[in-house]
Amino acid sequence: MNTARTERTVGSISRVAPAARVDPLATSACVVTVDLAAVVANWRAVAALVAPAECAAVVKADAYGLGAVRVVPALASAGCATFFVATIDEAAEVRALAPDARVYVLDGLLPGAAAALAASGARPVLGSLDEVREWAAHCRTARRRLPAAIHVDSGMNRLGLEAGEIDAVLSDPGLLQALELDFLMSHLASSDDSRSAQNRAQLRRFLAIAGRFPQVKRSLAASGGVLLGRSYDFDLVRPGLLLFGGRPSQSVGAPVVPAVRVEARVLQVRTVERGRKVGYSAGWTAPRRSRIAVVALGYADAVPRTASASNDATGGFVAFRGRRAPMVGRISMDLVTVDVTDLKDAAPARGDLVEIIGQQISLEEAAHSFGTIPWEVLTRLSRRAARVYVEASSDVAATIGAPHHG
Ligand SMILES: *Cc1c(COP(=O)(O)O)cnc(C)c1O
């Protein structure tokens, strides 16, 4: 579906519609606001923190659900020259949006995919000896040293060349001579916990491996690594979450501002007598006469079913004018039920927007209350919500459209 976009101006996000026009948001059950200015500000803040190392942007999974179509051009205009995605299809999309940028495919090389990847203009992050050999073979066939990065395993045991494979690469000089090695990278398994001993162990291991590749650039840190200290920066950092306003660590502050807000409408507020059960599987029983707000978003939007609350366990919550109310009962596909009894006269009414993520409830807090992590919440942002994009340029024009895949 391709919905027409409406350009209009918003001042500090208060939406003033011309009287004659219908506010497209008025009929939206769920609204996701993406602040591109905040994304750019966050990229600049991280870039300043790690300079002179280069700051790339990880924009896999449709820029973590924020919309690569809007996020990538904004970051490219701000000066971001290197992007990381997971798949070859994502690389093709980002290449089209930022033709001058270097785009790396973190998944590496599927069997037989070298020609297609090279044709897309993207660069593989080679994660095994097989992949290095296939890329080198493709370079020989193409009679060109094509650029690639090599991923070495420093202790995560997921992707990356193991010790024996590194020996094999180094003992066959023809392999590395066939291709253009942009940089050597590895990935930290526990960088969301600054106290984890695994961070220093992986750093030591990476340094030992990198020492065997003299003059080759290095990259180790994603968002968590950026906050661990200068010794993790090397030549290139690869943040994703930080750019989108998320904090990877509970214990370390981050120089970023929120970039995503999720709001949804109250469809009705009903009185539920003490002892009555609410929602699927009768998952919650009213312990008193309660006021229950039925809110128009569910697990198809941004609130996973693990945010459900029973009488014994708390789950997610919503905020309305600075006050909070807990979700109760099971999360449905399109609806959540919220106990607003304690808000009394300040409770939201039919048609009001309540906040699920934003200024009042941080992304990390929401993710924690849902029983998951901010990365997963972002990448599962609603596809059907109305999307409001606050532009990165200094004027505050916003584009409103739904859904965002236009
Ligand atoms: C996803 C990913 C990143 C970005 O991670 P964040 O924690 O979102 O910053 C960086 N490097 C690799 C290898 C990744 O897979």
Coordinates of N, CA, C and O in Angstrom, one line a residue, residues 2 20 31 37-38 44 81 90 113 123 131 146 187 190 192 195 213 218 231 233 241 265 312 335 382 385 398 406:
N2 N 0.5 2.2 -0.8 CA 1.3 3.4 -0.9 C 0.4 4.6 -0.6 O -0.4 5.0 -1.4
A20 N -9.0 23.8 7.5 CA -9.8 23.1 6.5 C -9.4 21.7 6.3 O -10.1 20.9 5.7
V31 N 0.8 5.8 16.6 CA 1.7 6.7 16.0 C 3.1 6.5 16.4 O 3.4 6.5 17.6
A37 N 16.5 14.4 13.3 CA 17.4 15.3 13.8 C 18.2 14.7 15.0 O 19.4 14.9 15.2
A38 N 17.4 13.9 15.8 CA 18.0 13.3 17.0 C 19.0 12.2 16.5 O 20.1 12.0 17.1
R44 N 26.6 12.4 15.4 CA 27.6 13.4 15.6 C 28.2 13.2 17.0 O 29.5 13.4 17.1
A81 N 30.0 8.0 6.1 CA 30.5 7.5 4.9 C 30.5 6.0 4.8 O 30.8 5.4 3.8
E90 N 19.6 -5.7 1.8 CA 19.7 -4.5 2.5 C 20.8 -3.6 2.0 O 20.6 -2.4 1.9
A113 N 27.5 -16.3 -4.0 CA 27.0 -15.0 -4.0 C 28.0 -13.9 -4.4 O 27.6 -12.7 -4.4
R123 N 30.3 -4.4 0.0 CA 31.5 -5.1 0.3 C 31.2 -6.2 1.4 O 30.5 -5.8 2.4
E131 N 34.7 -18.2 2.9 CA 34.3 -17.0 2.3 C 35.5 -16.2 1.8 O 35.4 -15.6 0.7
L146 N 39.0 -6.6 -5.3 CA 37.8 -6.0 -4.8 C 37.8 -5.9 -3.3 O 38.3 -6.8 -2.6
H187 N 33.8 -8.8 17.0 CA 32.5 -8.4 17.7 C 32.5 -8.8 19.1 O 32.9 -10.0 19.4
S190 N 29.8 -9.3 25.2 CA 29.2 -8.8 26.5 C 29.4 -7.3 26.7 O 29.5 -6.9 27.8
D192 N 27.5 -4.9 26.5 CA 26.4 -4.3 27.2 C 26.6 -4.3 28.8 O 25.9 -3.7 29.5
R195 N 31.3 -4.3 33.2 CA 32.1 -5.0 34.2 C 32.5 -6.5 33.7 O 33.2 -7.2 34.5
F213 N 48.4 -8.9 11.2 CA 48.0 -8.2 10.0 C 48.5 -6.8 10.0 O 47.7 -5.9 10.2
R218 N 41.5 -1.6 11.8 CA 40.8 -2.4 12.8 C 39.5 -1.9 13.2 O 39.4 -0.6 13.4
S231 N 40.4 2.4 24.3 CA 41.2 1.3 23.8 C 40.3 0.4 22.9 O 40.8 -0.5 22.3
D233 N 38.2 1.7 20.6 CA 37.8 2.4 19.4 C 38.5 2.0 18.1 O 37.9 1.9 17.0
L241 N 22.5 0.9 17.9 CA 21.5 1.3 18.9 C 21.7 2.7 19.4 O 20.7 3.5 19.6
R265 N -3.8 5.3 20.8 CA -5.1 5.8 21.3 C -5.8 5.0 22.3 O -5.8 3.7 22.1
D312 N 0.1 -11.9 39.6 CA 1.4 -12.1 40.3 C 2.6 -11.4 39.7 O 3.6 -11.3 40.4
L335 N -4.4 -4.9 20.8 CA -4.9 -4.2 22.0 C -4.1 -4.5 23.2 O -3.7 -5.6 23.4
S382 N 5.9 -1.1 14.9 CA 4.8 -1.3 14.1 C 5.0 -0.9 12.6 O 5.5 0.2 12.4
A385 N 1.5 1.4 11.9 CA 1.3 2.7 12.6 C 1.5 3.9 11.7 O 2.2 3.8 10.7
A398 N 8.0 18.2 9.0 CA 7.8 16.8 9.3 C 7.0 16.2 8.2 O 6.2 16.8 7.6
G406 N 6.9 3.2 1.7 CA 6.1 3.8 0.6 C 6.8 3.6 -0.7 O 8.0 3.4 -0.8

